[in-house]
mmCIF file of C-alpha atoms and ligand atoms in Angstrom:
data_model
loop_
_atom_site.group_PDB
_atom_site.id
_atom_site.type_symbol
_atom_site.label_atom_id
_atom_site.label_comp_id
_atom_site.label_asym_id
_atom_site.label_seq_id
_atom_site.Cartn_x
_atom_site.Cartn_y
_atom_site.Cartn_z
ATOM 1 C CA MET A 1 82.427 48.357 146.270
ATOM 2 C CA PRO A 2 81.222 51.837 145.186
ATOM 3 C CA ASP A 3 80.581 53.010 141.632
ATOM 4 C CA ILE A 4 82.473 56.228 142.281
ATOM 5 C CA LEU A 5 85.447 56.715 144.567
ATOM 6 C CA ILE A 6 86.467 60.261 145.564
ATOM 7 C CA SER A 7 90.000 60.171 146.964
ATOM 8 C CA GLU A 8 90.385 63.826 148.030
ATOM 9 C CA ASN A 9 88.362 66.472 149.822
ATOM 10 C CA ILE A 10 85.612 67.110 147.279
ATOM 11 C CA ARG A 11 82.147 67.712 148.708
ATOM 12 C CA GLY A 12 79.013 69.735 148.139
ATOM 13 C CA GLU A 13 75.590 69.589 146.551
ATOM 14 C CA ALA A 14 76.900 68.150 143.301
ATOM 15 C CA VAL A 15 78.467 65.202 145.144
ATOM 16 C CA ASP A 16 75.181 64.689 147.034
ATOM 17 C CA ALA A 17 73.286 64.746 143.730
ATOM 18 C CA LEU A 18 75.663 62.173 142.267
ATOM 19 C CA ALA A 19 75.152 60.011 145.347
ATOM 20 C CA LYS A 20 71.395 59.872 144.620
ATOM 21 C CA GLN A 21 72.155 58.162 141.326
ATOM 22 C CA PHE A 22 75.289 56.157 142.118
ATOM 23 C CA ASP A 23 77.037 54.550 145.021
ATOM 24 C CA VAL A 24 79.623 57.199 145.969
ATOM 25 C CA VAL A 25 82.347 56.911 148.598
ATOM 26 C CA VAL A 26 84.336 59.985 149.685
ATOM 27 C CA LEU A 27 87.658 59.216 151.396
ATOM 28 C CA PRO A 28 89.413 62.615 151.585
ATOM 29 C CA GLU A 29 92.693 61.231 152.931
ATOM 30 C CA LEU A 30 92.940 58.220 150.630
ATOM 31 C CA TRP A 31 95.366 59.934 148.239
ATOM 32 C CA LYS A 32 98.040 59.656 150.923
ATOM 33 C CA ASP A 33 98.093 55.837 150.805
ATOM 34 C CA GLN A 34 98.753 54.595 147.272
ATOM 35 C CA ALA A 35 98.466 50.875 148.168
ATOM 36 C CA GLU A 36 95.089 51.382 149.840
ATOM 37 C CA LEU A 37 93.960 53.630 146.979
ATOM 38 C CA MET A 38 94.802 50.856 144.503
ATOM 39 C CA ARG A 39 92.870 48.373 146.596
ATOM 40 C CA GLN A 40 89.827 50.653 146.919
ATOM 41 C CA VAL A 41 89.713 51.635 143.244
ATOM 42 C CA ALA A 42 89.936 48.041 141.952
ATOM 43 C CA GLU A 43 86.183 47.556 141.547
ATOM 44 C CA CYS A 44 85.126 51.182 140.878
ATOM 45 C CA ARG A 45 83.813 52.576 137.612
ATOM 46 C CA ALA A 46 84.856 56.154 138.342
ATOM 47 C CA LEU A 47 87.532 57.931 140.346
ATOM 48 C CA ILE A 48 87.331 61.644 141.172
ATOM 49 C CA VAL A 49 90.551 63.409 142.240
ATOM 50 C CA ARG A 50 92.145 66.817 142.718
ATOM 51 C CA ASN A 51 95.879 67.286 142.237
ATOM 52 C CA GLN A 52 97.174 65.098 145.062
ATOM 53 C CA THR A 53 96.059 61.621 143.992
ATOM 54 C CA LYS A 54 98.648 59.966 141.758
ATOM 55 C CA VAL A 55 96.727 58.352 138.915
ATOM 56 C CA THR A 56 99.640 56.246 137.696
ATOM 57 C CA ALA A 57 99.829 53.572 134.992
ATOM 58 C CA GLU A 58 100.066 50.990 137.789
ATOM 59 C CA LEU A 59 96.903 52.285 139.460
ATOM 60 C CA LEU A 60 95.055 52.352 136.147
ATOM 61 C CA ALA A 61 96.126 48.763 135.428
ATOM 62 C CA ALA A 62 94.812 47.672 138.839
ATOM 63 C CA ALA A 63 91.456 49.381 138.285
ATOM 64 C CA LYS A 64 90.012 46.871 135.851
ATOM 65 C CA LYS A 65 86.469 48.275 135.892
ATOM 66 C CA LEU A 66 87.452 51.948 135.677
ATOM 67 C CA VAL A 67 85.679 53.859 132.915
ATOM 68 C CA VAL A 68 86.384 57.471 133.824
ATOM 69 C CA VAL A 69 88.696 59.599 135.980
ATOM 70 C CA GLY A 70 87.376 63.047 136.868
ATOM 71 C CA ARG A 71 90.124 65.566 137.602
ATOM 72 C CA ALA A 72 88.569 68.368 139.655
ATOM 73 C CA GLY A 73 90.935 71.082 138.462
ATOM 74 C CA VAL A 74 93.026 71.935 135.457
ATOM 75 C CA GLY A 75 96.565 70.516 135.778
ATOM 76 C CA LEU A 76 97.051 66.959 134.550
ATOM 77 C CA ASP A 77 100.535 66.349 135.936
ATOM 78 C CA ASN A 78 99.177 63.840 138.495
ATOM 79 C CA VAL A 79 97.369 61.778 135.861
ATOM 80 C CA ASP A 80 99.068 59.462 133.375
ATOM 81 C CA VAL A 81 96.830 60.417 130.467
ATOM 82 C CA GLU A 82 98.726 58.217 127.978
ATOM 83 C CA ALA A 83 98.302 55.115 130.148
ATOM 84 C CA ALA A 84 94.623 55.950 130.621
ATOM 85 C CA THR A 85 94.122 56.273 126.883
ATOM 86 C CA ARG A 86 95.893 52.952 126.267
ATOM 87 C CA GLY A 87 93.672 51.326 128.880
ATOM 88 C CA GLY A 88 90.480 52.872 127.501
ATOM 89 C CA VAL A 89 89.877 55.082 130.538
ATOM 90 C CA LEU A 90 88.398 58.485 129.815
ATOM 91 C CA ILE A 91 89.869 61.499 131.618
ATOM 92 C CA THR A 92 87.704 64.534 132.128
ATOM 93 C CA SER A 93 88.757 67.799 133.813
ATOM 94 C CA THR A 94 87.448 71.300 134.536
ATOM 95 C CA PRO A 95 89.672 73.500 132.366
ATOM 96 C CA ASP A 96 88.101 76.935 132.859
ATOM 97 C CA GLN A 97 86.272 76.705 136.153
ATOM 98 C CA ASN A 98 88.974 77.981 138.478
ATOM 99 C CA ALA A 99 90.781 80.323 136.081
ATOM 100 C CA ILE A 100 89.305 83.549 137.503
ATOM 101 C CA SER A 101 90.279 82.611 141.055
ATOM 102 C CA VAL A 102 93.850 81.781 140.039
ATOM 103 C CA ALA A 103 94.177 85.039 138.093
ATOM 104 C CA GLU A 104 92.819 87.009 141.054
ATOM 105 C CA LEU A 105 95.357 85.414 143.411
ATOM 106 C CA ALA A 106 98.190 86.188 140.970
ATOM 107 C CA ILE A 107 97.115 89.847 140.997
ATOM 108 C CA GLY A 108 96.788 89.820 144.795
ATOM 109 C CA LEU A 109 100.324 88.482 145.121
ATOM 110 C CA MET A 110 101.635 91.037 142.628
ATOM 111 C CA LEU A 111 100.150 93.898 144.671
ATOM 112 C CA SER A 112 101.318 92.337 147.922
ATOM 113 C CA LEU A 113 104.890 92.213 146.639
ATOM 114 C CA ALA A 114 104.815 95.719 145.167
ATOM 115 C CA ARG A 115 103.537 97.254 148.419
ATOM 116 C CA MET A 116 105.047 94.728 150.875
ATOM 117 C CA ILE A 117 101.584 94.272 152.399
ATOM 118 C CA PRO A 118 102.238 91.026 154.364
ATOM 119 C CA VAL A 119 105.442 92.335 155.988
ATOM 120 C CA ALA A 120 103.903 95.750 156.702
ATOM 121 C CA ASN A 121 100.920 94.015 158.286
ATOM 122 C CA GLU A 122 103.113 91.884 160.548
ATOM 123 C CA ASP A 123 105.287 94.856 161.471
ATOM 124 C CA THR A 124 102.344 97.125 162.291
ATOM 125 C CA LYS A 125 100.619 94.427 164.341
ATOM 126 C CA ALA A 126 103.881 94.069 166.270
ATOM 127 C CA GLY A 127 103.350 97.677 167.405
ATOM 128 C CA HIS A 128 105.602 99.542 164.951
ATOM 129 C CA TRP A 129 104.791 102.484 162.659
ATOM 130 C CA ASN A 130 107.564 102.152 160.047
ATOM 131 C CA ARG A 131 106.319 104.253 157.144
ATOM 132 C CA GLN A 132 109.775 104.698 155.575
ATOM 133 C CA ARG A 133 110.510 100.958 155.604
ATOM 134 C CA PHE A 134 107.499 100.299 153.394
ATOM 135 C CA LEU A 135 108.199 102.573 150.460
ATOM 136 C CA GLY A 136 106.729 100.456 147.659
ATOM 137 C CA ASN A 137 106.365 100.509 143.881
ATOM 138 C CA GLU A 138 103.441 101.324 141.594
ATOM 139 C CA LEU A 139 102.293 98.826 139.000
ATOM 140 C CA TYR A 140 101.205 101.599 136.652
ATOM 141 C CA GLY A 141 103.488 101.855 133.633
ATOM 142 C CA LYS A 142 105.322 98.636 134.496
ATOM 143 C CA THR A 143 105.545 95.508 132.345
ATOM 144 C CA ILE A 144 104.089 92.150 133.279
ATOM 145 C CA GLY A 145 105.520 89.064 131.603
ATOM 146 C CA ILE A 146 103.035 86.218 131.348
ATOM 147 C CA LEU A 147 104.658 82.782 131.065
ATOM 148 C CA GLY A 148 102.005 80.580 129.471
ATOM 149 C CA ALA A 149 99.195 82.548 127.871
ATOM 150 C CA GLY A 150 96.355 80.059 128.282
ATOM 151 C CA LYS A 151 93.096 80.964 129.969
ATOM 152 C CA ILE A 152 94.642 81.829 133.356
ATOM 153 C CA GLY A 153 97.515 83.762 131.815
ATOM 154 C CA TYR A 154 95.053 85.681 129.663
ATOM 155 C CA LEU A 155 92.781 86.571 132.610
ATOM 156 C CA THR A 156 95.790 87.655 134.672
ATOM 157 C CA ALA A 157 97.046 89.844 131.837
ATOM 158 C CA ARG A 158 93.624 91.470 131.411
ATOM 159 C CA ARG A 159 93.535 92.364 135.083
ATOM 160 C CA ALA A 160 97.099 93.677 134.982
ATOM 161 C CA GLN A 161 96.138 95.907 132.070
ATOM 162 C CA ALA A 162 93.517 97.552 134.267
ATOM 163 C CA PHE A 163 96.447 98.762 136.390
ATOM 164 C CA GLY A 164 98.047 100.339 133.329
ATOM 165 C CA MET A 165 100.613 97.599 132.835
ATOM 166 C CA LYS A 166 102.101 96.617 129.486
ATOM 167 C CA VAL A 167 101.814 92.904 128.685
ATOM 168 C CA LEU A 168 104.501 90.585 127.314
ATOM 169 C CA ALA A 169 103.643 86.943 126.761
ATOM 170 C CA TYR A 170 105.688 83.801 126.222
ATOM 171 C CA ASP A 171 103.814 80.788 124.928
ATOM 172 C CA PRO A 172 105.380 78.302 122.497
ATOM 173 C CA PHE A 173 101.895 77.175 121.404
ATOM 174 C CA LEU A 174 100.566 80.581 120.334
ATOM 175 C CA SER A 175 101.150 82.516 117.136
ATOM 176 C CA ARG A 176 101.581 86.270 116.905
ATOM 177 C CA ASP A 177 98.141 86.726 115.311
ATOM 178 C CA ASN A 178 96.360 85.004 118.212
ATOM 179 C CA VAL A 179 93.044 86.796 118.823
ATOM 180 C CA LEU A 180 93.364 86.981 122.595
ATOM 181 C CA LEU A 181 96.883 88.372 122.412
ATOM 182 C CA SER A 182 95.734 91.001 119.921
ATOM 183 C CA GLU A 183 92.821 91.933 122.162
ATOM 184 C CA LEU A 184 95.282 92.466 125.022
ATOM 185 C CA GLN A 185 97.732 94.274 122.732
ATOM 186 C CA ALA A 186 100.234 91.858 124.233
ATOM 187 C CA GLU A 187 103.621 91.339 122.665
ATOM 188 C CA LEU A 188 104.477 87.670 122.083
ATOM 189 C CA VAL A 189 108.195 87.286 122.769
ATOM 190 C CA GLY A 190 110.781 84.591 123.468
ATOM 191 C CA LEU A 191 111.373 83.395 127.022
ATOM 192 C CA ASP A 192 114.689 85.165 127.496
ATOM 193 C CA GLU A 193 113.388 88.468 126.129
ATOM 194 C CA LEU A 194 110.379 88.316 128.439
ATOM 195 C CA LEU A 195 112.597 87.672 131.468
ATOM 196 C CA GLU A 196 114.908 90.534 130.535
ATOM 197 C CA ARG A 197 112.138 93.099 129.973
ATOM 198 C CA ALA A 198 109.441 92.295 132.553
ATOM 199 C CA ASP A 199 109.077 94.031 135.919
ATOM 200 C CA VAL A 200 106.788 91.274 137.132
ATOM 201 C CA VAL A 201 106.960 87.711 135.796
ATOM 202 C CA SER A 202 103.804 85.683 136.417
ATOM 203 C CA CYS A 203 104.108 81.953 135.731
ATOM 204 C CA HIS A 204 101.113 80.048 134.323
ATOM 205 C CA LEU A 205 102.937 77.121 132.728
ATOM 206 C CA PRO A 206 101.835 73.514 133.244
ATOM 207 C CA ALA A 207 104.377 70.967 134.505
ATOM 208 C CA THR A 208 105.435 69.008 131.438
ATOM 209 C CA LYS A 209 108.681 67.391 130.280
ATOM 210 C CA SER A 210 109.647 70.637 128.552
ATOM 211 C CA THR A 211 108.877 72.984 131.466
ATOM 212 C CA LEU A 212 110.370 71.064 134.410
ATOM 213 C CA GLY A 213 113.113 73.221 135.952
ATOM 214 C CA LEU A 214 112.698 75.853 133.239
ATOM 215 C CA LEU A 215 113.134 78.716 135.711
ATOM 216 C CA ASN A 216 116.698 78.051 136.831
ATOM 217 C CA ALA A 217 119.772 80.105 137.802
ATOM 218 C CA GLU A 218 120.485 81.100 134.217
ATOM 219 C CA ARG A 219 116.912 82.309 133.712
ATOM 220 C CA PHE A 220 116.739 84.210 137.012
ATOM 221 C CA ALA A 221 120.033 85.891 136.109
ATOM 222 C CA ARG A 222 118.329 87.359 133.042
ATOM 223 C CA MET A 223 115.695 89.125 135.125
ATOM 224 C CA LYS A 224 116.000 92.725 136.322
ATOM 225 C CA PRO A 225 117.219 93.040 139.936
ATOM 226 C CA SER A 226 114.081 95.120 140.591
ATOM 227 C CA ALA A 227 111.762 92.432 139.172
ATOM 228 C CA THR A 228 109.453 90.106 141.071
ATOM 229 C CA PHE A 229 108.435 86.534 140.280
ATOM 230 C CA ILE A 230 105.026 84.986 140.924
ATOM 231 C CA ASN A 231 104.129 81.322 140.533
ATOM 232 C CA THR A 232 100.499 80.182 140.777
ATOM 233 C CA ALA A 233 100.992 77.314 138.295
ATOM 234 C CA ARG A 234 103.267 74.417 139.199
ATOM 235 C CA GLY A 235 106.271 74.370 141.525
ATOM 236 C CA GLU A 236 108.192 71.863 139.404
ATOM 237 C CA VAL A 237 108.739 74.567 136.775
ATOM 238 C CA VAL A 238 111.117 76.337 139.188
ATOM 239 C CA VAL A 239 114.475 75.192 140.562
ATOM 240 C CA GLU A 240 113.761 76.389 144.089
ATOM 241 C CA SER A 241 117.395 76.449 145.246
ATOM 242 C CA ASP A 242 118.223 78.721 142.285
ATOM 243 C CA LEU A 243 115.332 81.006 143.177
ATOM 244 C CA VAL A 244 116.555 81.217 146.777
ATOM 245 C CA ALA A 245 120.049 82.133 145.560
ATOM 246 C CA ALA A 246 118.680 84.822 143.216
ATOM 247 C CA LEU A 247 116.610 86.335 146.047
ATOM 248 C CA LYS A 248 119.458 86.236 148.552
ATOM 249 C CA THR A 249 121.979 87.849 146.242
ATOM 250 C CA GLY A 250 119.611 90.623 145.146
ATOM 251 C CA GLN A 251 119.455 89.302 141.577
ATOM 252 C CA LEU A 252 115.694 89.378 142.059
ATOM 253 C CA ALA A 253 113.666 91.740 144.277
ATOM 254 C CA GLY A 254 110.970 89.356 145.477
ATOM 255 C CA ALA A 255 108.876 86.288 144.844
ATOM 256 C CA ALA A 256 105.414 85.012 145.686
ATOM 257 C CA LEU A 257 104.735 81.297 145.470
ATOM 258 C CA ASP A 258 101.421 79.487 145.695
ATOM 259 C CA VAL A 259 102.972 76.241 144.477
ATOM 260 C CA ARG A 260 106.147 74.382 145.452
ATOM 261 C CA SER A 261 108.342 71.746 143.885
ATOM 262 C CA LYS A 262 107.336 69.404 146.732
ATOM 263 C CA GLU A 263 103.931 69.775 148.381
ATOM 264 C CA PRO A 264 103.609 70.097 151.275
ATOM 265 C CA PRO A 265 107.148 71.537 151.291
ATOM 266 C CA VAL A 266 109.866 70.944 153.828
ATOM 267 C CA ALA A 267 110.483 74.345 155.465
ATOM 268 C CA GLY A 268 113.829 75.782 154.400
ATOM 269 C CA GLU A 269 115.421 79.032 153.323
ATOM 270 C CA LEU A 270 112.436 80.366 151.366
ATOM 271 C CA GLU A 271 110.413 80.470 154.570
ATOM 272 C CA GLN A 272 113.068 82.725 156.116
ATOM 273 C CA LEU A 273 113.243 85.385 153.415
ATOM 274 C CA ALA A 274 111.403 88.680 154.016
ATOM 275 C CA ASN A 275 111.059 89.346 150.287
ATOM 276 C CA VAL A 276 109.113 86.117 149.734
ATOM 277 C CA ILE A 277 105.378 85.534 150.125
ATOM 278 C CA LEU A 278 104.259 81.917 150.499
ATOM 279 C CA VAL A 279 100.722 80.538 150.397
ATOM 280 C CA PRO A 280 99.686 76.851 150.383
ATOM 281 C CA HIS A 281 98.447 76.128 146.814
ATOM 282 C CA ILE A 282 95.211 78.051 147.336
ATOM 283 C CA ALA A 283 94.885 79.831 143.984
ATOM 284 C CA ALA A 284 91.837 77.783 143.010
ATOM 285 C CA PHE A 285 90.467 77.666 146.540
ATOM 286 C CA THR A 286 87.554 80.074 146.512
ATOM 287 C CA HIS A 287 83.948 79.180 147.260
ATOM 288 C CA GLU A 288 82.966 80.148 143.728
ATOM 289 C CA ALA A 289 85.683 78.207 141.888
ATOM 290 C CA GLN A 290 85.294 75.102 144.019
ATOM 291 C CA GLN A 291 81.561 75.063 143.470
ATOM 292 C CA ARG A 292 82.028 75.371 139.710
ATOM 293 C CA VAL A 293 84.776 72.731 139.659
ATOM 294 C CA THR A 294 82.761 70.251 141.749
ATOM 295 C CA ASN A 295 79.572 70.777 139.743
ATOM 296 C CA THR A 296 81.358 70.401 136.434
ATOM 297 C CA ILE A 297 83.300 67.275 137.366
ATOM 298 C CA CYS A 298 80.360 65.535 139.050
ATOM 299 C CA GLN A 299 78.090 66.255 136.103
ATOM 300 C CA ASP A 300 80.632 64.983 133.592
ATOM 301 C CA VAL A 301 81.368 61.785 135.532
ATOM 302 C CA GLY A 302 77.628 61.172 135.992
ATOM 303 C CA ARG A 303 77.072 61.691 132.279
ATOM 304 C CA VAL A 304 79.762 59.149 131.342
ATOM 305 C CA LEU A 305 78.548 56.529 133.817
ATOM 306 C CA SER A 306 75.018 56.951 132.423
ATOM 307 C CA GLY A 307 76.297 56.189 128.919
ATOM 308 C CA GLY A 308 76.519 59.815 127.749
ATOM 309 C CA LYS A 309 79.409 61.885 126.415
ATOM 310 C CA ALA A 310 81.793 63.868 128.618
ATOM 311 C CA GLU A 311 81.775 67.602 127.969
ATOM 312 C CA ASN A 312 85.387 68.125 129.031
ATOM 313 C CA ALA A 313 87.153 64.989 127.881
ATOM 314 C CA VAL A 314 90.925 65.293 127.853
ATOM 315 C CA ASN A 315 91.571 62.118 125.841
ATOM 316 C CA ARG A 316 89.793 59.965 123.271
ATOM 317 C CA VAL A 317 89.064 56.353 124.117
HETATM 318 C C1 MLT Z 1 94.548 72.973 139.372
HETATM 319 O O1 MLT Z 1 95.399 72.351 138.741
HETATM 320 O O2 MLT Z 1 93.366 72.963 139.044
HETATM 321 C C2 MLT Z 1 94.928 73.767 140.559
HETATM 322 O O3 MLT Z 1 96.289 73.748 140.799
HETATM 323 C C3 MLT Z 1 94.155 73.398 141.755
HETATM 324 C C4 MLT Z 1 94.230 71.963 142.089
HETATM 325 O O4 MLT Z 1 95.012 71.229 141.546
HETATM 326 O O5 MLT Z 1 93.447 71.532 142.923
#
């Protein structure tokens, strides 16, 4: 049995370096088979995952020798942190390593919606020259509403400001005198006010008990009919059927989704709508971010297994 089991597609020099010190097994498809995952992890001291492996209380109970779980990424919705803490298993993650990439994708999607770039591309490649059909909107002078003003929300807002956008932020964990908000000259407002005033709403909220289904019919109804909605955070925050209805009835001008309530999704109405841009949870998938994430997680797991302290521990055990 290996010391370290990697149950998703995580590779690179940092994994090779770890393998010089420990017995490492990489099984990129293992996350798909929970029973086999539980069998494989039983004797391991470390498990390294992305967002697809379900690190449940049951799995943690079966992994009697487990000391540390490395989450290569930022969201912790696939890891039962409470159960890990109870069982004395340390969780470490890579909180800031992919933030720039996610913020850059959010901006790319915002521009793509404002100028209809994907549809114009398809149309032009199909042999048309429809200049009038693609009369877009400027971002300059518009308002971006950032839902969740953590690191990614902050970096997205900073980039939006470079386009001359005004920034509104909703974050129940921040106070009005927050330094980063002041630096951005962002206005901290309530959720409903943000939805009513923003021209672009960019979601950066984690999936927690209090955010599940937060963006529902009632919330979309508050948004301007000319507004667009971008989600590069977690799909579970949105009631997708309500979003479809808002887009179909013109309650909302457009949406761009990197994340879905079920991944991979079952193709449905969203895939048919021209005012929707869909990408397959790639916000953190850049060469640079993945290298940083892999290095950080491998180093932290190696440190813990060698008796040292994790630099990015999520819990205390
Ligand atoms: C994250 O939570 O870090 C991103 O969604 C990317 C991922 O989960 O792999």
